[in-house]
CSV table of C-alpha atoms and ligand atoms in Angstrom, one decimal:
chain,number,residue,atom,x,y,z
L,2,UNK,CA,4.0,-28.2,-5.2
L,3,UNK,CA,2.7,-27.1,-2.1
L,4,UNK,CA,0.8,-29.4,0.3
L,5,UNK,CA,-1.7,-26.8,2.4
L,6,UNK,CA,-3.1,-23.7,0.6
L,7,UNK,CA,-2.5,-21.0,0.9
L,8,UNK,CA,-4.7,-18.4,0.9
L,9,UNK,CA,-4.5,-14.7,-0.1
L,10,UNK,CA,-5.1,-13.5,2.9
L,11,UNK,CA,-5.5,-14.3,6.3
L,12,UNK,CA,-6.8,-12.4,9.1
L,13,UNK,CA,-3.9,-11.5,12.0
L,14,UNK,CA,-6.0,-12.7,15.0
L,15,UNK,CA,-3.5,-13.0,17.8
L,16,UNK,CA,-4.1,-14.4,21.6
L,17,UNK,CA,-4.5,-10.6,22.9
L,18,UNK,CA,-7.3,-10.0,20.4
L,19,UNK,CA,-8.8,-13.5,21.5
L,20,UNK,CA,-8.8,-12.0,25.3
L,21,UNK,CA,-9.7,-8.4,24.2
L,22,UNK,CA,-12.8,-9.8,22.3
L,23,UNK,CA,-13.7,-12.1,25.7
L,24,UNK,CA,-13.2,-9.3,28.1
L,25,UNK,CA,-16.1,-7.8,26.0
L,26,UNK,CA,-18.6,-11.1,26.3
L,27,UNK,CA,-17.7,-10.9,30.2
L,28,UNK,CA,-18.5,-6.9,30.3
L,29,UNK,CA,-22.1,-7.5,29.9
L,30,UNK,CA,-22.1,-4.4,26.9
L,31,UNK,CA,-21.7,-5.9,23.7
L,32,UNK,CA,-23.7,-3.3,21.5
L,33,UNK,CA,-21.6,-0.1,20.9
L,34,UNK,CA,-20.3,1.4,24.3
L,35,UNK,CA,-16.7,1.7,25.5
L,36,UNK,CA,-15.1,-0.2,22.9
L,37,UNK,CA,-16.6,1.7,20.2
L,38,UNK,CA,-15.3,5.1,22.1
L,39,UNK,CA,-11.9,3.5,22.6
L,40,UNK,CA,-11.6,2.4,19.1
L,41,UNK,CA,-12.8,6.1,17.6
L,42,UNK,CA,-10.4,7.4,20.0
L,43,UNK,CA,-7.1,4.8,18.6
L,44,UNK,CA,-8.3,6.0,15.0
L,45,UNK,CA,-8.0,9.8,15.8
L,46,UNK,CA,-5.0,9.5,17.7
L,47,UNK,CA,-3.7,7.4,14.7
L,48,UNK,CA,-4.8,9.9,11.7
L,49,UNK,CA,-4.8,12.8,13.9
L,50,UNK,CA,-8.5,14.0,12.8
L,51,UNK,CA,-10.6,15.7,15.7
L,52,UNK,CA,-13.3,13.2,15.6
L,53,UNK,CA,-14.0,9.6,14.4
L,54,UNK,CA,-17.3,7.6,14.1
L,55,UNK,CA,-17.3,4.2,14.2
L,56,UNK,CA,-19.9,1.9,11.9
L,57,UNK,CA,-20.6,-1.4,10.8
L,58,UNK,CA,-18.8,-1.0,7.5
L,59,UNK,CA,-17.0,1.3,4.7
L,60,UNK,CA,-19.7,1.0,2.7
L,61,UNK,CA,-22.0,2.2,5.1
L,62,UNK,CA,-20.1,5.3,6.0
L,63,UNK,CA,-19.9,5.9,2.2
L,64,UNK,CA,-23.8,5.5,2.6
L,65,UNK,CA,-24.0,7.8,5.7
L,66,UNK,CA,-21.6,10.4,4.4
L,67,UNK,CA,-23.7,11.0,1.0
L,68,UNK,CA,-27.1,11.3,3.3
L,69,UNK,CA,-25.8,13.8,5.5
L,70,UNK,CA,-24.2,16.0,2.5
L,71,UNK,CA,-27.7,15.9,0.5
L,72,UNK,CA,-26.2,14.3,-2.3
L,73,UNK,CA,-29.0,12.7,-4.5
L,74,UNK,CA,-30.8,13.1,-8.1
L,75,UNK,CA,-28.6,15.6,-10.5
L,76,UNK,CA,-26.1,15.2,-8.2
L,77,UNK,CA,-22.5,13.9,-9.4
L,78,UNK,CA,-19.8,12.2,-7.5
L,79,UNK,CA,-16.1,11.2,-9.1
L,80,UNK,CA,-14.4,8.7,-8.2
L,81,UNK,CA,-11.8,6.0,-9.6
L,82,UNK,CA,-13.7,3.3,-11.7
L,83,UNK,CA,-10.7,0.9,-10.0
L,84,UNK,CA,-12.3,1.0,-6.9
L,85,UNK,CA,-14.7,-2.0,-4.8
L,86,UNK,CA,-18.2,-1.3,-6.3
L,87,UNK,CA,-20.3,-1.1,-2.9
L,88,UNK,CA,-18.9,2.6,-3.1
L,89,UNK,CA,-20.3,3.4,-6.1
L,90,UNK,CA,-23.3,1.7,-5.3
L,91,UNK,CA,-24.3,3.9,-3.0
L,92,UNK,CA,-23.6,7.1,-4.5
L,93,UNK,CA,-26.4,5.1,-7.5
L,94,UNK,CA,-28.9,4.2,-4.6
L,95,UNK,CA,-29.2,7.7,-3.4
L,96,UNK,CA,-29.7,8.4,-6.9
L,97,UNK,CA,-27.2,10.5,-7.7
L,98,UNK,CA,-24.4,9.8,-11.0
L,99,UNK,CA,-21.2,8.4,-10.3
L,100,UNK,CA,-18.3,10.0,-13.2
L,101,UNK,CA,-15.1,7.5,-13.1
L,102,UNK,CA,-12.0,8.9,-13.5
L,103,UNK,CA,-8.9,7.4,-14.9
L,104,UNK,CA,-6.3,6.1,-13.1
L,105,UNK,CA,-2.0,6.1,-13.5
L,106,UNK,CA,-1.7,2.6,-16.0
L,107,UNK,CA,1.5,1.9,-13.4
L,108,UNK,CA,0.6,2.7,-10.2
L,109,UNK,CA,-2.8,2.3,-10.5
L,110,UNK,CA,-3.8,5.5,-8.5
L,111,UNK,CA,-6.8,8.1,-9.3
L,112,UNK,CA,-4.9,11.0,-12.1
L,113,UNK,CA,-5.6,14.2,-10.3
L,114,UNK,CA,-5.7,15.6,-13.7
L,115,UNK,CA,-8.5,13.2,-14.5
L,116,UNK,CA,-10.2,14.1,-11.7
L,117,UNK,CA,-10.0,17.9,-13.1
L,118,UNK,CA,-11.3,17.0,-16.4
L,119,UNK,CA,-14.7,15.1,-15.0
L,120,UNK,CA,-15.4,18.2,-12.6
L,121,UNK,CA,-19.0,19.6,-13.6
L,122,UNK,CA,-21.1,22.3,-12.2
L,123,UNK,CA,-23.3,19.5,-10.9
L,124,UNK,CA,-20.3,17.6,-9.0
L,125,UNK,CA,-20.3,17.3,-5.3
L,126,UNK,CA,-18.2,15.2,-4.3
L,127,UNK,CA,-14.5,13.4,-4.8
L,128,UNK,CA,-13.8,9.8,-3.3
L,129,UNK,CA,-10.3,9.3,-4.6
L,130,UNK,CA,-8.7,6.0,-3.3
L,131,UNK,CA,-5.4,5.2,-1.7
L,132,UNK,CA,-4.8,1.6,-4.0
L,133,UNK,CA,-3.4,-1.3,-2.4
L,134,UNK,CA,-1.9,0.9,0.8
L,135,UNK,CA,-0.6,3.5,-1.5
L,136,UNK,CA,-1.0,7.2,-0.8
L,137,UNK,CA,-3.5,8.5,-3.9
L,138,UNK,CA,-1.6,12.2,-4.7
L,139,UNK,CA,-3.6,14.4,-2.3
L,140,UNK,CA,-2.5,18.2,-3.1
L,141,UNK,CA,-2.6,17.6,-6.8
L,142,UNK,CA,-6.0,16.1,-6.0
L,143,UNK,CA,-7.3,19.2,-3.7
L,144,UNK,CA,-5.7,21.5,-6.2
L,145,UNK,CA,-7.7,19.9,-8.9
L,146,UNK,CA,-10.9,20.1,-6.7
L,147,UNK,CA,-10.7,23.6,-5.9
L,148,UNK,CA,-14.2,24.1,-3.1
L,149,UNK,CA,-15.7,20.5,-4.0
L,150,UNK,CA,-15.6,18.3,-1.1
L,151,UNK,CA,-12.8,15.6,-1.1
L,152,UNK,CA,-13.5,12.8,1.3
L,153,UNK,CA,-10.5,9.8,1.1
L,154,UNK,CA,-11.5,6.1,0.5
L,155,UNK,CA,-8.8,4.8,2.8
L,156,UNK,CA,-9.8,1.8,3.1
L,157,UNK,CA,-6.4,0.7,2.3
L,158,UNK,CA,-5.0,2.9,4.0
L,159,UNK,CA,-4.3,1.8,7.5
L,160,UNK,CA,-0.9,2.8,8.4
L,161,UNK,CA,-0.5,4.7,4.6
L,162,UNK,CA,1.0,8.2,5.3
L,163,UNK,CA,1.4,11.2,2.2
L,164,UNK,CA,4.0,13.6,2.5
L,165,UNK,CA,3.8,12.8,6.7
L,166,UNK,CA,0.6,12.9,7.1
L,167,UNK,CA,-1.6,9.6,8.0
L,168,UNK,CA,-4.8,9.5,5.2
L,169,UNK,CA,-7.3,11.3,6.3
L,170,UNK,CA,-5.6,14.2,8.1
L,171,UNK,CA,-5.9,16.6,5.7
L,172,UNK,CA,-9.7,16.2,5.6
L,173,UNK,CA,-12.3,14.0,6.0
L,174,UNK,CA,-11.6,9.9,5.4
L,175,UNK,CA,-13.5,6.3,5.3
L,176,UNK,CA,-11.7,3.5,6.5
L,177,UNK,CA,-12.8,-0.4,6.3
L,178,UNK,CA,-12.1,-3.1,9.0
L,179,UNK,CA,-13.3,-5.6,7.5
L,180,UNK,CA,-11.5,-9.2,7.5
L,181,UNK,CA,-9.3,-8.6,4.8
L,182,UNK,CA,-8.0,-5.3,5.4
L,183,UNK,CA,-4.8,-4.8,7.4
L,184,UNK,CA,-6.8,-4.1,11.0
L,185,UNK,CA,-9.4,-5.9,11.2
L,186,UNK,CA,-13.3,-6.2,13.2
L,187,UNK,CA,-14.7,-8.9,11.5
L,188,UNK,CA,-16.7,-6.5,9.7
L,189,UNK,CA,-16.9,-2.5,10.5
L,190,UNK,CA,-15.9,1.0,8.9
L,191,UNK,CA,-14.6,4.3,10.4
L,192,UNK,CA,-15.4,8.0,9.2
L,193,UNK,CA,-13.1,10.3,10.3
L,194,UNK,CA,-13.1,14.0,10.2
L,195,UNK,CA,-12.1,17.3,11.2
L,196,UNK,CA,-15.7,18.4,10.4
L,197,UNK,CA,-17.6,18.9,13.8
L,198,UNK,CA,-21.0,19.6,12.1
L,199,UNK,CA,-20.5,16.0,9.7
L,200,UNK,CA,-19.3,14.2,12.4
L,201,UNK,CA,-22.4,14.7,14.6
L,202,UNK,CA,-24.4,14.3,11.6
L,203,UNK,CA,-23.1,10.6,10.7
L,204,UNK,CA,-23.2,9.9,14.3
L,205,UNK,CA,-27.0,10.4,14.5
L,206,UNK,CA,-28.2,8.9,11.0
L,207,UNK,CA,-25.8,5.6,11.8
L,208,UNK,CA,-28.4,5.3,14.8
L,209,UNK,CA,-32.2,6.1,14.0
L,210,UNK,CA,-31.2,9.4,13.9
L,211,UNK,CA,-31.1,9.9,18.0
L,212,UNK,CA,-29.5,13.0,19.3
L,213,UNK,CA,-26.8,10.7,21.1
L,214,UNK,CA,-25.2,7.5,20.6
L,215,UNK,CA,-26.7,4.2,22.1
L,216,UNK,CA,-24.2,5.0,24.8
L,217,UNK,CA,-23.3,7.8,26.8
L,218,UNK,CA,-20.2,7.6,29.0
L,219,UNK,CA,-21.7,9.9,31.3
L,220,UNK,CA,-25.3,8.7,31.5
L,221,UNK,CA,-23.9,4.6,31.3
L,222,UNK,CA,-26.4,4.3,28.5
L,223,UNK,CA,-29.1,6.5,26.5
L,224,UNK,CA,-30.7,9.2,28.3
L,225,UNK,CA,-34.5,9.2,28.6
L,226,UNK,CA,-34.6,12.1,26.9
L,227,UNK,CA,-33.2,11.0,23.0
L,228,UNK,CA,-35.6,10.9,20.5
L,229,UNK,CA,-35.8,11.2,16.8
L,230,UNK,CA,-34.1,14.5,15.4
L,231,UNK,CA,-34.8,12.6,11.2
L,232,UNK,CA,-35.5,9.4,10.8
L,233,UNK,CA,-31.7,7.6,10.5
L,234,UNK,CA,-30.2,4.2,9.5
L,235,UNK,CA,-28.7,1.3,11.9
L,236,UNK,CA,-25.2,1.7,10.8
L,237,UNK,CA,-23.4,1.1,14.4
L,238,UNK,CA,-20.8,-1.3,14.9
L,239,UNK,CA,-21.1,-3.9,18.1
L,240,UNK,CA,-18.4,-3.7,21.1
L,241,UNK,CA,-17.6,-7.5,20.4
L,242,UNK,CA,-16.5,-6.0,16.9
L,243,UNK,CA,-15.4,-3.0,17.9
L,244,UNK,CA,-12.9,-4.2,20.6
L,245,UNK,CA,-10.7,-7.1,17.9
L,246,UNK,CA,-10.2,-3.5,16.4
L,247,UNK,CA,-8.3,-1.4,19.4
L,248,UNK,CA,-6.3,-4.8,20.0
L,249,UNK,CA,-5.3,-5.2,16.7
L,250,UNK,CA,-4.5,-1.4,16.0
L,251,UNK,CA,-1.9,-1.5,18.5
L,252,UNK,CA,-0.1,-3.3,16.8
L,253,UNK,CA,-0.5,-1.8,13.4
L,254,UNK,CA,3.0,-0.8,13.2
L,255,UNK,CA,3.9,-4.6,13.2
L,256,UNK,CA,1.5,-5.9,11.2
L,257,UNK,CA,2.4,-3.7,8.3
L,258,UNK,CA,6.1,-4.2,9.1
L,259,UNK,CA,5.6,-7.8,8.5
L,260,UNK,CA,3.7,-6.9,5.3
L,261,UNK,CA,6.4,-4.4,4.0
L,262,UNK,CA,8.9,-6.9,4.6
L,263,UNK,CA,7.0,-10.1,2.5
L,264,UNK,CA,6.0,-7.1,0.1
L,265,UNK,CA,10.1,-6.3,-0.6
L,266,UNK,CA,10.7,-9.9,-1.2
L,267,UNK,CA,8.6,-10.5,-3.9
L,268,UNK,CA,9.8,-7.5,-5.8
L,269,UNK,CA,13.2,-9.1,-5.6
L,270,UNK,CA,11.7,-12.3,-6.8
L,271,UNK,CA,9.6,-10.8,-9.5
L,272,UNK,CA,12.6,-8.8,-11.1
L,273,UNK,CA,13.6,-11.4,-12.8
L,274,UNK,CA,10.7,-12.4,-14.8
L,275,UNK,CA,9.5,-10.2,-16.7
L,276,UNK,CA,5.7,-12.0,-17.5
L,277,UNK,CA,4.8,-10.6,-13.9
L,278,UNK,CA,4.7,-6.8,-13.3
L,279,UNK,CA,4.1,-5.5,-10.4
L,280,UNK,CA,2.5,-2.0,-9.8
L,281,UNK,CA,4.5,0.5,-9.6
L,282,UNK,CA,5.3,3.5,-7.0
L,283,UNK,CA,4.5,7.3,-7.6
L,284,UNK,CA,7.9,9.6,-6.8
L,285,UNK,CA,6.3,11.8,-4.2
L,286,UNK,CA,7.4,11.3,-0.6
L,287,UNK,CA,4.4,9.0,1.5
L,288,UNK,CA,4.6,5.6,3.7
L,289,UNK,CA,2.6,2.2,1.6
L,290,UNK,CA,0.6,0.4,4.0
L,291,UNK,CA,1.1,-2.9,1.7
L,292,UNK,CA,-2.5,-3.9,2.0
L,293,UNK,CA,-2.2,-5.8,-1.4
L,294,UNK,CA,0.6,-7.0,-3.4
L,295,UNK,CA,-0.9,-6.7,-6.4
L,296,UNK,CA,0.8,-7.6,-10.1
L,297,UNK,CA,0.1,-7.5,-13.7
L,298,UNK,CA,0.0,-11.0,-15.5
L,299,UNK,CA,1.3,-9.4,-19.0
L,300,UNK,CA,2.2,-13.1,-20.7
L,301,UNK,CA,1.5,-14.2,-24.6
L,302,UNK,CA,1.0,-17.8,-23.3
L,303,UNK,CA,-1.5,-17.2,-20.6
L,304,UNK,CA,-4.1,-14.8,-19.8
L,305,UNK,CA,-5.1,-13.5,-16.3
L,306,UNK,CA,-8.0,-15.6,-15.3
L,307,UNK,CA,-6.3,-19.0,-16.3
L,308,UNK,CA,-3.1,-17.9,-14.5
L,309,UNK,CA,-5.3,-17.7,-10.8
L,310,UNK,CA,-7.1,-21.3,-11.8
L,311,UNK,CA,-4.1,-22.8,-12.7
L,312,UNK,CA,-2.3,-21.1,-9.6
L,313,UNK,CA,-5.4,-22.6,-7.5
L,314,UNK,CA,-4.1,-26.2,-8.7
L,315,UNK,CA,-1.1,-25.7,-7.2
L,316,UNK,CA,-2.7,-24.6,-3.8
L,317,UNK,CA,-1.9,-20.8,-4.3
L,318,UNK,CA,-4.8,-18.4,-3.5
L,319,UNK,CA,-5.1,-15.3,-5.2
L,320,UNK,CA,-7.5,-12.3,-5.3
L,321,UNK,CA,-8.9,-9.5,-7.5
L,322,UNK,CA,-8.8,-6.1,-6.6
L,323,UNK,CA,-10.8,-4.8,-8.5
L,324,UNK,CA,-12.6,-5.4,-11.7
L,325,UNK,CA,-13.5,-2.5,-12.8
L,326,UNK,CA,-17.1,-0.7,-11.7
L,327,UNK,CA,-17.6,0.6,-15.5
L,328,UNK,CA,-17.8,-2.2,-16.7
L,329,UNK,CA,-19.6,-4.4,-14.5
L,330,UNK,CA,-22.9,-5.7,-16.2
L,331,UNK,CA,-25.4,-3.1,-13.9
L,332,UNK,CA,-23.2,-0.2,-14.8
L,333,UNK,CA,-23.1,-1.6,-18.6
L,334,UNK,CA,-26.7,-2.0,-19.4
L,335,UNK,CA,-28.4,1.0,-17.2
L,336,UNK,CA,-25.3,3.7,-17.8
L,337,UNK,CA,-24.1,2.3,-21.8
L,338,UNK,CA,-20.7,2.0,-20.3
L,339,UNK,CA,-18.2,0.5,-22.9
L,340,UNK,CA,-14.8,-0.8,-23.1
L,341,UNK,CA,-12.6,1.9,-24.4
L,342,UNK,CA,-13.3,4.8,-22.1
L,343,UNK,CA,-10.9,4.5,-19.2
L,344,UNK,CA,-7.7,2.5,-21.2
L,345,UNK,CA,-5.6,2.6,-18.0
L,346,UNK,CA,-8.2,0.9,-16.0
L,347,UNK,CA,-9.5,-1.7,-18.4
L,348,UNK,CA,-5.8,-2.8,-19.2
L,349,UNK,CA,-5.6,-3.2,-15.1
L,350,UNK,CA,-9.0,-4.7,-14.6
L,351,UNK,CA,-8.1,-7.4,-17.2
L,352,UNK,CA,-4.4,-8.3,-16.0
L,353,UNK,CA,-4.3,-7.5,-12.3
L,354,UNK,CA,-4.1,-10.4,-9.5
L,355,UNK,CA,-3.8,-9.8,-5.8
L,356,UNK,CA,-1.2,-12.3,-4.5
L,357,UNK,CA,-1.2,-14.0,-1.1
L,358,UNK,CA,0.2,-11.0,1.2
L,359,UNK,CA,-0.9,-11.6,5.0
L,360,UNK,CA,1.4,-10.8,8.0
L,361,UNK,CA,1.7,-14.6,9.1
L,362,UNK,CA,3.3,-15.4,6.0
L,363,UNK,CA,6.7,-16.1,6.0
L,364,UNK,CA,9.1,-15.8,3.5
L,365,UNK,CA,9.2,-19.2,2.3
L,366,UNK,CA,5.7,-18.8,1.4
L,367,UNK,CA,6.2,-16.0,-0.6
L,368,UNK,CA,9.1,-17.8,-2.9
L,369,UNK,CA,6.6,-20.9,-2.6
L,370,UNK,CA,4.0,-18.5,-4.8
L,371,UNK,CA,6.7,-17.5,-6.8
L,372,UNK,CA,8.0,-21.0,-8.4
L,373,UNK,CA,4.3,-21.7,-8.3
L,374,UNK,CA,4.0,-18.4,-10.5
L,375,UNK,CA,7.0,-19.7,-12.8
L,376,UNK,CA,5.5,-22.6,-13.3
L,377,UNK,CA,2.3,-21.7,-14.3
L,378,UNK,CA,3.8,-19.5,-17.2
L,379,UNK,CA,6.3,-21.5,-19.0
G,409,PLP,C1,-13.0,-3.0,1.3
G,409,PLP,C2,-13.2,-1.7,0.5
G,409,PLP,C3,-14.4,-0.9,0.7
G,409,PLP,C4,-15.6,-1.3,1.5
G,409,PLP,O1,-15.3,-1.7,2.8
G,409,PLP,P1,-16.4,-2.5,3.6
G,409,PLP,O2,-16.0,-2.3,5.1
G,409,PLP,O3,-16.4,-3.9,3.2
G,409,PLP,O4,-17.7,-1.8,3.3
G,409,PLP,C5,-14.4,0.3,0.1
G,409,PLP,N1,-13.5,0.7,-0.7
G,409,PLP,C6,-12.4,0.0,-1.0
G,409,PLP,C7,-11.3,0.5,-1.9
G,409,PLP,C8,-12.3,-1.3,-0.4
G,409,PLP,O5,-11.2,-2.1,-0.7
């Protein structure tokens, strides 16, 4: 057995980011200023969208995005029930009705053909997911939505591509920095877009709904002149955040190198035992960003939740991404959810496990997890 944990994830903070994030506290600007602009700048360069607005969190751009497209009461919004709740949260505190669809039982991706059956006259909007760094089937998807809006939870997706393109670039996208996901801020979100109109929209309510950002290149701060165009939220990200992020995207390429590479070893390890299944890949051309290793615990002898306590024993962490929103005890009691509706998701929810998958792993670690893993189910 191993003698440290180890943990699921780690965050890759290297000695650049260390000097990147002190530069800021030198600067004398820590609330957003240049290294906000600089990182919405890396993120368009990296998904190719026109514009990008940096914020304090996905969630929050999920928040922002559904205030500036009116979404509220009698309103309906579809998105994968295998997705992290704060999403569908919001779309339930602005009051409108989140419809799950069903996702692929292997690779664990939003069904564009589900997506096509939940459409109503009332839906507005799409949030498809890209699951575990996996590109979600975008042209079946905008096929299926026909003139509703599709905006891309990408939070995964850092470094994901579909058919070429990065996630995002064929519309509008939310990505997450927080400290788990491949490029980190600590905590801190980015909406991109090729929407000039939403873009300026997010970027007023994410501060008080101002007619400018807190800072203005030209003016070195906010001119005397903003005021209130609506009453907005306070959604920006800091410059201490905000500058870990353009370090660390540099070196994206690497990080999920290093991931891909820990990622291909356990599937070599796992082919042999056939208790642990791990997801699998849809057949159209796209790049996985590997931001989870996730598997299927599908054993007589032991069920999914003892395998991660008995895997904690032996110093292994482990994750879950996600139980599923349906199901969750808010979503059961106020919406009459039950088991039964989504089969693809609930088998998922109750057998998935994220294993340790960080890009300061090394390899012995992963085979450590492994005869941990074989172990634990004999
Ligand atoms: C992490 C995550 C989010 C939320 O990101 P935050 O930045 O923590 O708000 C949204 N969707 C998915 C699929 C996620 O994994």
């Amino acid at each position: 057995m191993r003698k440290d944990f180890l943990p699921f994830t780690r965050p890759a903070v290297n000695e650049d980011d260390i000097q990147a994030v002190t530069d800021t506290l030198r600067s004398g600007w820590l609330a957003s200023g240049p290294a906000n602009a600089a990182l919405e700048e890396a993120m368009c360069k990296l998904t190719g969208n026109k514009y990008a607005v940096a914020v304090s969190s996905a969630t929050a751009a999920m928040h922002l995005l559904l205030e500036v497209l009116h979404i509220g009461p009698g309103d309906e919004v579809v998105t994968p029930s295998m997705t992290w709740v704060s999403m569908v949260n919001m779309i339930v505190l602005r009051g409108a009705t989140p419809v799950f669809a069903e996702i692929d039982r292997e690779t664990m991706l939003v069904q564009p053909e589900s997506i096509r059956e939940k459409i109503t006259p009332r839906t507005r909007l799409i949030v498809p997911v890209h699951f575990a760094g996996a590109a979600a089937d975008m042209d079946a998807i905008r096929e299926a939505a026909g003139n509703i809006m599709v905006v891309e939870d990408a939070a995964h997706a850092l470094g994901t591509y579909y058919k070429g393109r990065h996630a995002g670039n064929s519309g509008s996208a939310i990505f997450s920095f927080h400290a788990i996901k491949n490029v980190t801020t600590g905590e801190g979100g980015m909406f991109v877009t090729d929407d000039k109109e939403m873009a300026d929209a997010v970027r007023r309510w994410k501060f008080h709904g101002l007619g400018v950002d807190a800072f203005d290149r030209l003016n070195k701060g906010r001119s005397p002149q903003a005021e209130v165009i609506e009453p907005g939220y306070k959604y920006n990200l800091s410059d201490i955040c905000a500058s870990l992020g353009v370090s660390q995207l540099k070196r994206l390429e690497n990080i999920n190198a290093a991931r891909r590479e820990l990622a291909v070893r356990y599937l070599e390890l796992f082919r042999d035992i056939p208790e642990i299944r791990p997801l699998g890949m849809p057949d159209y051309d796209f790049v996985h960003a590997w931001h989870l290793f996730v598997v299927r615990v599908d054993s007589p002898k032991v069920d999914r939740n003892t395998f991660m306590n008995e895997l904690k024993k032996l110093n292994i962490g482990t994750g879950l991404h996600f139980r599923c929103a349906h199901l969750q005890k808010y979503y059961r009691e106020q919406m009459g959810y039950k088991p039964g509706l989504l089969p693809n998701t609930e088998y998922n929810s109750d057998h998935i496990c994220s294993l340790p998958l960080f890009p300061d792993m090394t390899e012995k670690d992963v085979e450590d997890v492994v005869e941990a893993i074989k172990e634990v189910i004999k």
